[in-house]
PDB file of C-alpha atoms in Angstrom:
ATOM      1  CA  GLN P 137       5.231  10.844  13.010  1.00 60.00           C
ATOM      2  CA  GLN P 138       2.406   8.514  12.130  1.00 72.00           C
ATOM      3  CA  GLN P 139       0.058  10.412   9.863  1.00 90.00           C
ATOM      4  CA  VAL P 140      -2.459   7.674   9.622  1.00 95.00           C
ATOM      5  CA  ARG P 141      -3.410   5.465  12.527  1.00 96.00           C
ATOM      6  CA  GLN P 142      -5.476   2.286  12.355  1.00 97.00           C
ATOM      7  CA  SER P 143      -7.070   0.183  15.024  1.00 97.00           C
ATOM      8  CA  PRO P 144      -7.331  -2.495  16.107  1.00 98.00           C
ATOM      9  CA  GLN P 145      -4.107  -4.063  14.903  1.00 97.00           C
ATOM     10  CA  SER P 146      -5.946  -7.368  14.615  1.00 98.00           C
ATOM     11  CA  LEU P 147      -9.524  -8.369  14.798  1.00 98.00           C
ATOM     12  CA  THR P 148     -11.310 -11.735  14.824  1.00 98.00           C
ATOM     13  CA  VAL P 149     -15.042 -12.081  14.131  1.00 98.00           C
ATOM     14  CA  TRP P 150     -17.313 -14.964  13.498  1.00 98.00           C
ATOM     15  CA  GLU P 151     -18.782 -15.570  10.056  1.00 98.00           C
ATOM     16  CA  GLY P 152     -21.940 -13.417   9.583  1.00 98.00           C
ATOM     17  CA  GLU P 153     -20.874 -10.775  12.147  1.00 98.00           C
ATOM     18  CA  THR P 154     -20.016  -7.169  11.334  1.00 98.00           C
ATOM     19  CA  ALA P 155     -16.334  -6.217  11.464  1.00 98.00           C
ATOM     20  CA  ILE P 156     -15.472  -2.598  12.230  1.00 98.00           C
ATOM     21  CA  LEU P 157     -12.031  -1.240  11.308  1.00 98.00           C
ATOM     22  CA  ASN P 158     -10.987   2.233  12.358  1.00 98.00           C
ATOM     23  CA  CYS P 159      -8.772   4.877  10.817  1.00 98.00           C
ATOM     24  CA  SER P 160      -7.753   8.335  12.095  1.00 97.00           C
ATOM     25  CA  TYR P 161      -5.476  10.909  10.587  1.00 96.00           C
ATOM     26  CA  GLU P 162      -3.611  14.139  11.391  1.00 93.00           C
ATOM     27  CA  ASN P 163      -3.377  15.984   8.103  1.00 91.00           C
ATOM     28  CA  SER P 164      -6.423  18.130   7.357  1.00 91.00           C
ATOM     29  CA  ALA P 165      -5.279  18.245   3.709  1.00 90.00           C
ATOM     30  CA  PHE P 166      -6.244  14.638   3.119  1.00 92.00           C
ATOM     31  CA  ASP P 167      -9.384  14.714   0.976  1.00 91.00           C
ATOM     32  CA  TYR P 168      -9.617  11.162  -0.443  1.00 94.00           C
ATOM     33  CA  PHE P 169      -9.560   7.969   1.575  1.00 96.00           C
ATOM     34  CA  PRO P 170      -9.116   4.675  -0.209  1.00 96.00           C
ATOM     35  CA  TRP P 171      -9.056   1.383   1.605  1.00 98.00           C
ATOM     36  CA  TYR P 172      -6.786  -1.314   0.245  1.00 97.00           C
ATOM     37  CA  GLN P 173      -7.219  -5.035   0.940  1.00 98.00           C
ATOM     38  CA  GLN P 174      -4.219  -7.321   1.046  1.00 98.00           C
ATOM     39  CA  PHE P 175      -4.244 -11.105   1.087  1.00 97.00           C
ATOM     40  CA  PRO P 176      -1.129 -13.108   2.227  1.00 93.00           C
ATOM     41  CA  GLY P 177       1.391 -13.385  -0.631  1.00 90.00           C
ATOM     42  CA  GLU P 178      -0.261 -10.670  -2.665  1.00 94.00           C
ATOM     43  CA  GLY P 179       0.014  -6.914  -3.092  1.00 96.00           C
ATOM     44  CA  PRO P 180      -2.797  -4.634  -1.838  1.00 97.00           C
ATOM     45  CA  ALA P 181      -5.812  -3.968  -4.084  1.00 97.00           C
ATOM     46  CA  LEU P 182      -8.305  -1.148  -3.912  1.00 96.00           C
ATOM     47  CA  LEU P 183     -11.440  -2.171  -2.035  1.00 98.00           C
ATOM     48  CA  ILE P 184     -13.477   0.958  -1.559  1.00 97.00           C
ATOM     49  CA  ALA P 185     -12.878   4.712  -1.243  1.00 96.00           C
ATOM     50  CA  ILE P 186     -14.575   7.897  -0.024  1.00 96.00           C
ATOM     51  CA  ARG P 187     -14.073  11.575  -0.693  1.00 94.00           C
ATOM     52  CA  SER P 188     -14.089  14.033   2.181  1.00 92.00           C
ATOM     53  CA  VAL P 189     -17.238  15.760   0.900  1.00 93.00           C
ATOM     54  CA  SER P 190     -19.209  12.609   1.736  1.00 94.00           C
ATOM     55  CA  ASP P 191     -19.909  11.056   5.124  1.00 95.00           C
ATOM     56  CA  LYS P 192     -20.847   7.615   3.867  1.00 97.00           C
ATOM     57  CA  LYS P 193     -19.882   5.276   0.977  1.00 98.00           C
ATOM     58  CA  GLU P 194     -21.421   1.898   0.458  1.00 98.00           C
ATOM     59  CA  ASP P 195     -20.477  -0.926  -1.903  1.00 97.00           C
ATOM     60  CA  GLY P 196     -22.240  -4.191  -1.204  1.00 98.00           C
ATOM     61  CA  ARG P 197     -21.228  -5.470   2.227  1.00 98.00           C
ATOM     62  CA  PHE P 198     -18.548  -2.764   2.671  1.00 98.00           C
ATOM     63  CA  THR P 199     -19.388   0.709   4.047  1.00 98.00           C
ATOM     64  CA  ILE P 200     -17.146   3.563   4.948  1.00 98.00           C
ATOM     65  CA  PHE P 201     -18.407   6.067   7.571  1.00 98.00           C
ATOM     66  CA  PHE P 202     -16.469   9.359   7.646  1.00 97.00           C
ATOM     67  CA  ASN P 203     -16.323  12.048  10.345  1.00 96.00           C
ATOM     68  CA  LYS P 204     -14.434  14.973   8.978  1.00 95.00           C
ATOM     69  CA  ARG P 205     -14.635  17.056  12.164  1.00 95.00           C
ATOM     70  CA  GLU P 206     -13.038  14.302  14.259  1.00 96.00           C
ATOM     71  CA  LYS P 207     -10.722  13.183  11.411  1.00 96.00           C
ATOM     72  CA  LYS P 208     -11.947   9.645  11.753  1.00 97.00           C
ATOM     73  CA  LEU P 209     -13.344   7.035   9.515  1.00 97.00           C
ATOM     74  CA  SER P 210     -14.358   3.425   9.839  1.00 98.00           C
ATOM     75  CA  LEU P 211     -14.815   0.552   7.463  1.00 98.00           C
ATOM     76  CA  HIS P 212     -17.773  -1.743   8.257  1.00 98.00           C
ATOM     77  CA  ILE P 213     -17.910  -5.245   6.780  1.00 98.00           C
ATOM     78  CA  THR P 214     -21.339  -6.742   7.284  1.00 98.00           C
ATOM     79  CA  ASP P 215     -22.037 -10.433   7.028  1.00 98.00           C
ATOM     80  CA  SER P 216     -18.298 -11.127   7.221  1.00 98.00           C
ATOM     81  CA  GLN P 217     -17.111 -14.188   5.255  1.00 98.00           C
ATOM     82  CA  PRO P 218     -13.939 -16.298   5.663  1.00 98.00           C
ATOM     83  CA  GLY P 219     -12.820 -14.957   2.311  1.00 98.00           C
ATOM     84  CA  ASP P 220     -12.676 -11.454   3.864  1.00 98.00           C
ATOM     85  CA  SER P 221      -9.753 -12.565   6.028  1.00 98.00           C
ATOM     86  CA  ALA P 222      -7.069 -10.162   5.024  1.00 98.00           C
ATOM     87  CA  THR P 223      -5.196  -7.021   6.090  1.00 98.00           C
ATOM     88  CA  TYR P 224      -6.957  -3.728   5.432  1.00 98.00           C
ATOM     89  CA  PHE P 225      -5.131  -0.485   4.986  1.00 98.00           C
ATOM     90  CA  CYS P 226      -6.447   3.054   5.087  1.00 97.00           C
ATOM     91  CA  ALA P 227      -4.173   4.970   2.621  1.00 95.00           C
ATOM     92  CA  PRO P 228      -5.010   8.585   1.818  1.00 93.00           C
ATOM     93  CA  PRO P 229      -2.795  10.106  -0.920  1.00 89.00           C
ATOM     94  CA  ARG P 230      -0.633  13.113  -0.412  1.00 86.00           C
ATOM     95  CA  SER P 231       1.817  14.581  -2.871  1.00 82.00           C
ATOM     96  CA  ALA P 232       1.079  11.767  -5.265  1.00 83.00           C
ATOM     97  CA  LYS P 233       2.019   9.046  -2.711  1.00 88.00           C
ATOM     98  CA  LEU P 234      -0.310   6.836  -0.705  1.00 91.00           C
ATOM     99  CA  ILE P 235       0.250   7.287   3.043  1.00 92.00           C
ATOM    100  CA  PHE P 236      -0.422   3.834   4.547  1.00 94.00           C
ATOM    101  CA  GLY P 237      -1.573   3.158   8.104  1.00 94.00           C
ATOM    102  CA  GLU P 238      -0.265   0.067   9.853  1.00 95.00           C
ATOM    103  CA  GLY P 239      -3.273  -1.940   8.821  1.00 97.00           C
ATOM    104  CA  THR P 240      -5.823  -4.105  10.568  1.00 98.00           C
ATOM    105  CA  LYS P 241      -5.471  -7.872  10.160  1.00 98.00           C
ATOM    106  CA  LEU P 242      -8.997  -9.352   9.969  1.00 98.00           C
ATOM    107  CA  THR P 243      -9.638 -12.967  10.587  1.00 98.00           C
ATOM    108  CA  VAL P 244     -13.197 -14.355   9.996  1.00 98.00           C
ATOM    109  CA  SER P 245     -13.798 -17.657  11.668  1.00 97.00           C
ATOM    110  CA  SER P 246     -16.467 -20.110  10.483  1.00 93.00           C
TER     111      SER P 246
ATOM    112  CA  ASP Z 104      -3.476 -12.326 -11.705  1.00 51.00           C
ATOM    113  CA  ALA Z 105      -1.947  -8.946 -10.943  1.00 53.00           C
ATOM    114  CA  ALA Z 106      -1.618  -6.695 -14.008  1.00 88.00           C
ATOM    115  CA  VAL Z 107       1.695  -5.450 -12.544  1.00 97.00           C
ATOM    116  CA  THR Z 108       4.387  -8.180 -12.819  1.00 97.00           C
ATOM    117  CA  GLN Z 109       7.274  -8.442 -10.454  1.00 98.00           C
ATOM    118  CA  LYS Z 110      10.303 -10.747 -10.690  1.00 97.00           C
ATOM    119  CA  PRO Z 111      11.780 -12.578  -8.975  1.00 98.00           C
ATOM    120  CA  ARG Z 112       9.200 -13.626  -6.451  1.00 97.00           C
ATOM    121  CA  TYR Z 113      11.852 -14.525  -3.916  1.00 98.00           C
ATOM    122  CA  LEU Z 114      15.411 -13.294  -3.566  1.00 98.00           C
ATOM    123  CA  ILE Z 115      18.073 -14.351  -1.012  1.00 98.00           C
ATOM    124  CA  LYS Z 116      21.213 -12.426  -0.622  1.00 98.00           C
ATOM    125  CA  MET Z 117      24.129 -12.362   1.782  1.00 98.00           C
ATOM    126  CA  LYS Z 118      24.953  -9.182   3.616  1.00 98.00           C
ATOM    127  CA  GLY Z 119      27.038  -6.990   1.478  1.00 97.00           C
ATOM    128  CA  GLN Z 120      25.796  -8.413  -1.862  1.00 97.00           C
ATOM    129  CA  GLU Z 121      23.975  -6.521  -4.534  1.00 97.00           C
ATOM    130  CA  ALA Z 122      20.271  -7.216  -5.208  1.00 98.00           C
ATOM    131  CA  GLU Z 123      18.025  -6.376  -8.126  1.00 98.00           C
ATOM    132  CA  MET Z 124      14.342  -6.749  -8.634  1.00 98.00           C
ATOM    133  CA  LYS Z 125      12.236  -5.956 -11.744  1.00 98.00           C
ATOM    134  CA  CYS Z 126       8.730  -4.653 -12.368  1.00 98.00           C
ATOM    135  CA  ILE Z 127       6.584  -4.554 -15.493  1.00 97.00           C
ATOM    136  CA  PRO Z 128       3.896  -1.885 -14.967  1.00 96.00           C
ATOM    137  CA  GLU Z 129       0.411  -2.238 -16.246  1.00 94.00           C
ATOM    138  CA  LYS Z 130       0.288  -1.298 -19.954  1.00 92.00           C
ATOM    139  CA  GLY Z 131      -0.509   2.342 -20.462  1.00 90.00           C
ATOM    140  CA  HIS Z 132       0.299   3.421 -16.970  1.00 92.00           C
ATOM    141  CA  THR Z 133       2.700   6.333 -16.702  1.00 91.00           C
ATOM    142  CA  ALA Z 134       3.369   6.415 -12.957  1.00 92.00           C
ATOM    143  CA  VAL Z 135       5.344   3.797 -11.120  1.00 95.00           C
ATOM    144  CA  PHE Z 136       5.818   3.499  -7.338  1.00 95.00           C
ATOM    145  CA  TRP Z 137       7.972   1.302  -5.196  1.00 97.00           C
ATOM    146  CA  TYR Z 138       7.037   0.491  -1.539  1.00 97.00           C
ATOM    147  CA  GLN Z 139       8.753  -1.546   1.164  1.00 97.00           C
ATOM    148  CA  GLN Z 140       6.669  -3.700   3.552  1.00 97.00           C
ATOM    149  CA  LYS Z 141       8.026  -5.445   6.578  1.00 95.00           C
ATOM    150  CA  GLN Z 142       6.035  -8.118   8.489  1.00 90.00           C
ATOM    151  CA  SER Z 143       2.781  -7.332   6.700  1.00 87.00           C
ATOM    152  CA  LYS Z 144       2.789  -3.867   8.349  1.00 90.00           C
ATOM    153  CA  GLU Z 145       2.410  -0.500   6.721  1.00 91.00           C
ATOM    154  CA  LEU Z 146       3.812   0.106   3.298  1.00 95.00           C
ATOM    155  CA  LYS Z 147       6.744   2.499   3.273  1.00 95.00           C
ATOM    156  CA  PHE Z 148       7.113   4.713   0.202  1.00 95.00           C
ATOM    157  CA  LEU Z 149      10.499   4.469  -1.496  1.00 97.00           C
ATOM    158  CA  ILE Z 150      10.405   6.176  -4.854  1.00 96.00           C
ATOM    159  CA  TYR Z 151       8.091   7.114  -7.746  1.00 93.00           C
ATOM    160  CA  PHE Z 152       8.534   7.744 -11.497  1.00 94.00           C
ATOM    161  CA  GLN Z 153       6.417   9.613 -13.964  1.00 91.00           C
ATOM    162  CA  ASN Z 154       7.126   8.847 -17.599  1.00 90.00           C
ATOM    163  CA  GLN Z 155      10.360   7.096 -16.606  1.00 90.00           C
ATOM    164  CA  GLN Z 156      11.624  10.133 -14.645  1.00 93.00           C
ATOM    165  CA  PRO Z 157      12.149   9.906 -10.842  1.00 94.00           C
ATOM    166  CA  LEU Z 158      10.103  12.608  -9.154  1.00 93.00           C
ATOM    167  CA  ASP Z 159      10.404  11.817  -5.464  1.00 93.00           C
ATOM    168  CA  GLN Z 160      12.415   9.429  -3.312  1.00 95.00           C
ATOM    169  CA  ILE Z 161      13.326   9.001   0.319  1.00 95.00           C
ATOM    170  CA  ASP Z 162      16.869   9.545   1.593  1.00 94.00           C
ATOM    171  CA  MET Z 163      17.559   5.789   2.006  1.00 92.00           C
ATOM    172  CA  VAL Z 164      16.958   5.259  -1.677  1.00 93.00           C
ATOM    173  CA  LYS Z 165      19.294   8.087  -2.640  1.00 92.00           C
ATOM    174  CA  GLU Z 166      22.047   6.653  -0.409  1.00 93.00           C
ATOM    175  CA  ARG Z 167      21.908   2.900  -0.947  1.00 94.00           C
ATOM    176  CA  PHE Z 168      19.446   2.003  -3.714  1.00 96.00           C
ATOM    177  CA  SER Z 169      19.406   2.346  -7.497  1.00 95.00           C
ATOM    178  CA  ALA Z 170      16.108   2.703  -9.269  1.00 96.00           C
ATOM    179  CA  VAL Z 171      15.448   3.196 -12.983  1.00 95.00           C
ATOM    180  CA  CYS Z 172      12.616   2.995 -15.433  1.00 94.00           C
ATOM    181  CA  PRO Z 173      14.390   2.731 -18.795  1.00 90.00           C
ATOM    182  CA  SER Z 174      11.125   2.186 -20.620  1.00 87.00           C
ATOM    183  CA  SER Z 175       7.426   2.381 -19.915  1.00 84.00           C
ATOM    184  CA  SER Z 176       7.327  -1.408 -19.769  1.00 90.00           C
ATOM    185  CA  LEU Z 177      10.220  -2.125 -17.357  1.00 95.00           C
ATOM    186  CA  CYS Z 178      11.452  -0.721 -14.102  1.00 97.00           C
ATOM    187  CA  SER Z 179      13.997  -1.995 -11.697  1.00 97.00           C
ATOM    188  CA  LEU Z 180      14.936  -1.441  -8.095  1.00 98.00           C
ATOM    189  CA  GLY Z 181      18.403  -2.367  -6.883  1.00 98.00           C
ATOM    190  CA  ILE Z 182      20.200  -2.364  -3.534  1.00 97.00           C
ATOM    191  CA  ARG Z 183      23.962  -1.727  -3.918  1.00 96.00           C
ATOM    192  CA  THR Z 184      24.989  -3.330  -0.612  1.00 96.00           C
ATOM    193  CA  CYS Z 185      22.352  -5.420   1.161  1.00 97.00           C
ATOM    194  CA  GLU Z 186      21.931  -5.080   4.898  1.00 97.00           C
ATOM    195  CA  ALA Z 187      19.836  -7.239   7.228  1.00 97.00           C
ATOM    196  CA  GLU Z 188      17.361  -4.359   7.668  1.00 96.00           C
ATOM    197  CA  ASP Z 189      16.616  -4.522   3.905  1.00 97.00           C
ATOM    198  CA  SER Z 190      14.794  -7.840   4.375  1.00 98.00           C
ATOM    199  CA  ALA Z 191      11.266  -7.054   3.356  1.00 97.00           C
ATOM    200  CA  LEU Z 192       8.626  -7.405   0.700  1.00 98.00           C
ATOM    201  CA  TYR Z 193       9.244  -4.893  -2.144  1.00 98.00           C
ATOM    202  CA  LEU Z 194       5.988  -3.885  -3.941  1.00 98.00           C
ATOM    203  CA  CYS Z 195       5.824  -2.156  -7.291  1.00 98.00           C
ATOM    204  CA  SER Z 196       2.668  -0.377  -8.296  1.00 96.00           C
ATOM    205  CA  SER Z 197       1.490   1.697 -11.237  1.00 95.00           C
ATOM    206  CA  SER Z 198      -1.243   4.103 -12.063  1.00 92.00           C
ATOM    207  CA  GLN Z 199      -2.555   5.769 -15.157  1.00 87.00           C
ATOM    208  CA  ARG Z 200      -1.230   9.194 -14.232  1.00 76.00           C
ATOM    209  CA  LEU Z 201       0.310  11.173 -11.453  1.00 65.00           C
ATOM    210  CA  GLY Z 202      -1.213  14.015  -9.586  1.00 60.00           C
ATOM    211  CA  ALA Z 203      -4.900  13.092  -9.502  1.00 61.00           C
ATOM    212  CA  SER Z 204      -5.730  12.364  -5.880  1.00 65.00           C
ATOM    213  CA  ALA Z 205      -8.222   9.695  -6.747  1.00 73.00           C
ATOM    214  CA  GLU Z 206      -5.850   7.635  -8.914  1.00 82.00           C
ATOM    215  CA  THR Z 207      -5.984   3.951  -8.097  1.00 90.00           C
ATOM    216  CA  LEU Z 208      -2.650   2.218  -7.544  1.00 92.00           C
ATOM    217  CA  TYR Z 209      -2.367  -1.375  -8.983  1.00 95.00           C
ATOM    218  CA  PHE Z 210       0.179  -3.497  -7.076  1.00 97.00           C
ATOM    219  CA  GLY Z 211       2.241  -6.470  -8.089  1.00 97.00           C
ATOM    220  CA  SER Z 212       2.663  -9.465  -5.798  1.00 97.00           C
ATOM    221  CA  GLY Z 213       6.059  -8.240  -4.716  1.00 97.00           C
ATOM    222  CA  THR Z 214       9.614  -9.511  -4.431  1.00 98.00           C
ATOM    223  CA  ARG Z 215      10.420 -10.940  -1.007  1.00 98.00           C
ATOM    224  CA  LEU Z 216      14.035 -10.161  -0.159  1.00 98.00           C
ATOM    225  CA  THR Z 217      15.865 -12.015   2.566  1.00 98.00           C
ATOM    226  CA  VAL Z 218      19.303 -10.803   3.596  1.00 98.00           C
ATOM    227  CA  LEU Z 219      21.315 -13.383   5.535  1.00 97.00           C
TER     228      LEU Z 219
END
């Protein structure tokens, strides 16, 4: 059973556009939602995170929007840059482990 | 550079051979996690340690893997008998402490295992 679902699997945007990555989950016990960014050949690294008591978290060009009622959240990357090309994972923790979604592979074309 | 160090970077084994990969967690971190990643898809949890003690692991690890953290500065993950399905990127990560939901995991660059 996939506890965390991400869409789309892959996304291509032009430089300067806004990329929108989606995440949905089943388990109501999730209360913290980190997003990890992974470049080819590297391990994931924490990009931005939101707690379930908030509906929005912003950090520069990266913003998480959270809808607790619908169990959905989205990561918006504004003014996308080629350096943002990576795979993004929604990975809420449960029982000390991060539960990873399948990820969204983002490609930013210049 | 990743604060978590993994070696070797690449590992090639024949089916049936034993494999071993090592991880040096970030200094001061007491929790260590191993994940398996295939084809850049989702990371699959394998096992985690707190203060060198294994606290949770999936059945596959219990059956075919060996994992230890003999010290706070070195952990290893081994596969007793490699199978083709074990071909994957093995990622080690560490965090300051276990249990806090907002703990950040710091990942190494991984060991890419290919089983022929």
